[in-house]
Coordinates of C-alpha atoms in Angstrom, one line a residue:
X133 CA 0.0 0.0 0.0
X134 CA 1.2 3.5 -0.8
X135 CA 1.2 6.3 1.6
X136 CA -1.1 9.2 0.9
X137 CA 0.4 12.6 1.3
X138 CA -1.9 15.4 2.3
X139 CA -1.2 18.6 0.6
X140 CA -2.7 21.9 1.6
X141 CA -3.1 24.4 -1.1
X142 CA -3.5 28.0 -0.1
X143 CA -5.0 30.3 -2.5
X144 CA -4.3 33.9 -1.8
X145 CA -6.6 36.5 -3.3
X146 CA -4.9 39.8 -3.7
X147 CA -7.3 42.7 -4.1
X148 CA -5.6 45.9 -5.3
X149 CA -7.3 49.1 -4.6
X150 CA -7.3 51.5 -7.5
X151 CA -7.0 54.9 -6.0
X152 CA -8.5 57.4 -8.4
X153 CA -7.2 60.9 -7.9
X154 CA -9.9 62.0 -10.4
X155 CA -12.4 61.4 -7.6
X156 CA -10.7 64.3 -5.7
X157 CA -12.1 66.7 -8.2
X158 CA -15.2 67.1 -6.2
X159 CA -12.9 68.6 -3.5
X160 CA -10.9 70.9 -5.8
X161 CA -12.6 74.1 -4.7
X162 CA -12.4 73.5 -1.0
X163 CA -8.7 72.3 -1.4
X164 CA -7.7 75.3 -3.5
X165 CA -9.8 78.0 -1.8
X166 CA -10.5 76.8 1.7
X167 CA -14.3 76.8 1.5
X168 CA -16.5 74.2 3.2
X169 CA -16.6 70.8 1.4
X170 CA -19.7 69.5 -0.2
X171 CA -21.4 66.2 0.8
X172 CA -20.1 64.8 -2.5
X173 CA -16.5 65.8 -1.7
X174 CA -16.7 64.3 1.8
X175 CA -18.3 61.1 0.4
X176 CA -15.4 60.7 -2.1
X177 CA -12.8 61.5 0.6
X178 CA -14.3 58.9 3.0
X179 CA -14.2 56.2 0.3
X180 CA -10.6 57.0 -0.5
X181 CA -9.6 57.2 3.1
X182 CA -11.1 53.8 3.7
X183 CA -9.1 52.4 0.8
X184 CA -5.9 53.9 2.1
X185 CA -5.4 56.2 -0.8
X186 CA -4.2 59.2 1.1
X187 CA -0.9 57.6 1.9
X188 CA -0.5 56.7 -1.7
X189 CA -1.1 60.3 -2.7
X190 CA 1.3 61.6 -0.1
X191 CA 4.0 59.4 -1.6
X192 CA 3.3 60.5 -5.1
X193 CA 5.2 63.6 -6.2
X194 CA 2.3 64.6 -8.4
X195 CA -0.2 64.8 -5.6
X196 CA 1.8 65.2 -2.4
X197 CA 1.8 69.0 -2.4
X198 CA -2.0 69.0 -2.8
X199 CA -2.9 66.4 -0.2
X200 CA -0.4 67.9 2.3
X201 CA -1.6 71.4 1.9
X202 CA -3.3 73.3 4.7
X203 CA -6.6 73.5 2.9
X204 CA -6.6 69.8 2.0
X205 CA -6.0 68.9 5.6
X206 CA -8.8 71.4 6.7
X207 CA -11.1 69.8 4.1
X208 CA -10.3 66.3 5.3
X209 CA -10.9 67.3 8.9
X210 CA -14.2 69.1 8.0
X211 CA -15.4 65.8 6.5
X212 CA -14.7 64.2 9.9
X213 CA -11.8 62.1 8.5
X214 CA -8.6 61.6 10.5
X215 CA -5.5 62.2 8.4
X216 CA -3.5 59.0 8.4
X217 CA 0.2 58.9 9.5
X218 CA 1.9 57.2 6.6

């Protein structure tokens, strides 16, 4: 009789989050001019915060100066979102 070997196969599903900076366009006016953000802006920011996009933007030279700006941080705070420490 042969011996049976039990093999465990692990399948790893990797889900990549596609952070879309275009979704930040709803927040362009608050970020550039410091006015109160709209519900649409806050909704988009919450979705991107949940997906970890802010840290990706902070590391990207194209977006870092915008996301790190005083008005962007005020906008994020006005939406009730904690700015992550990346």
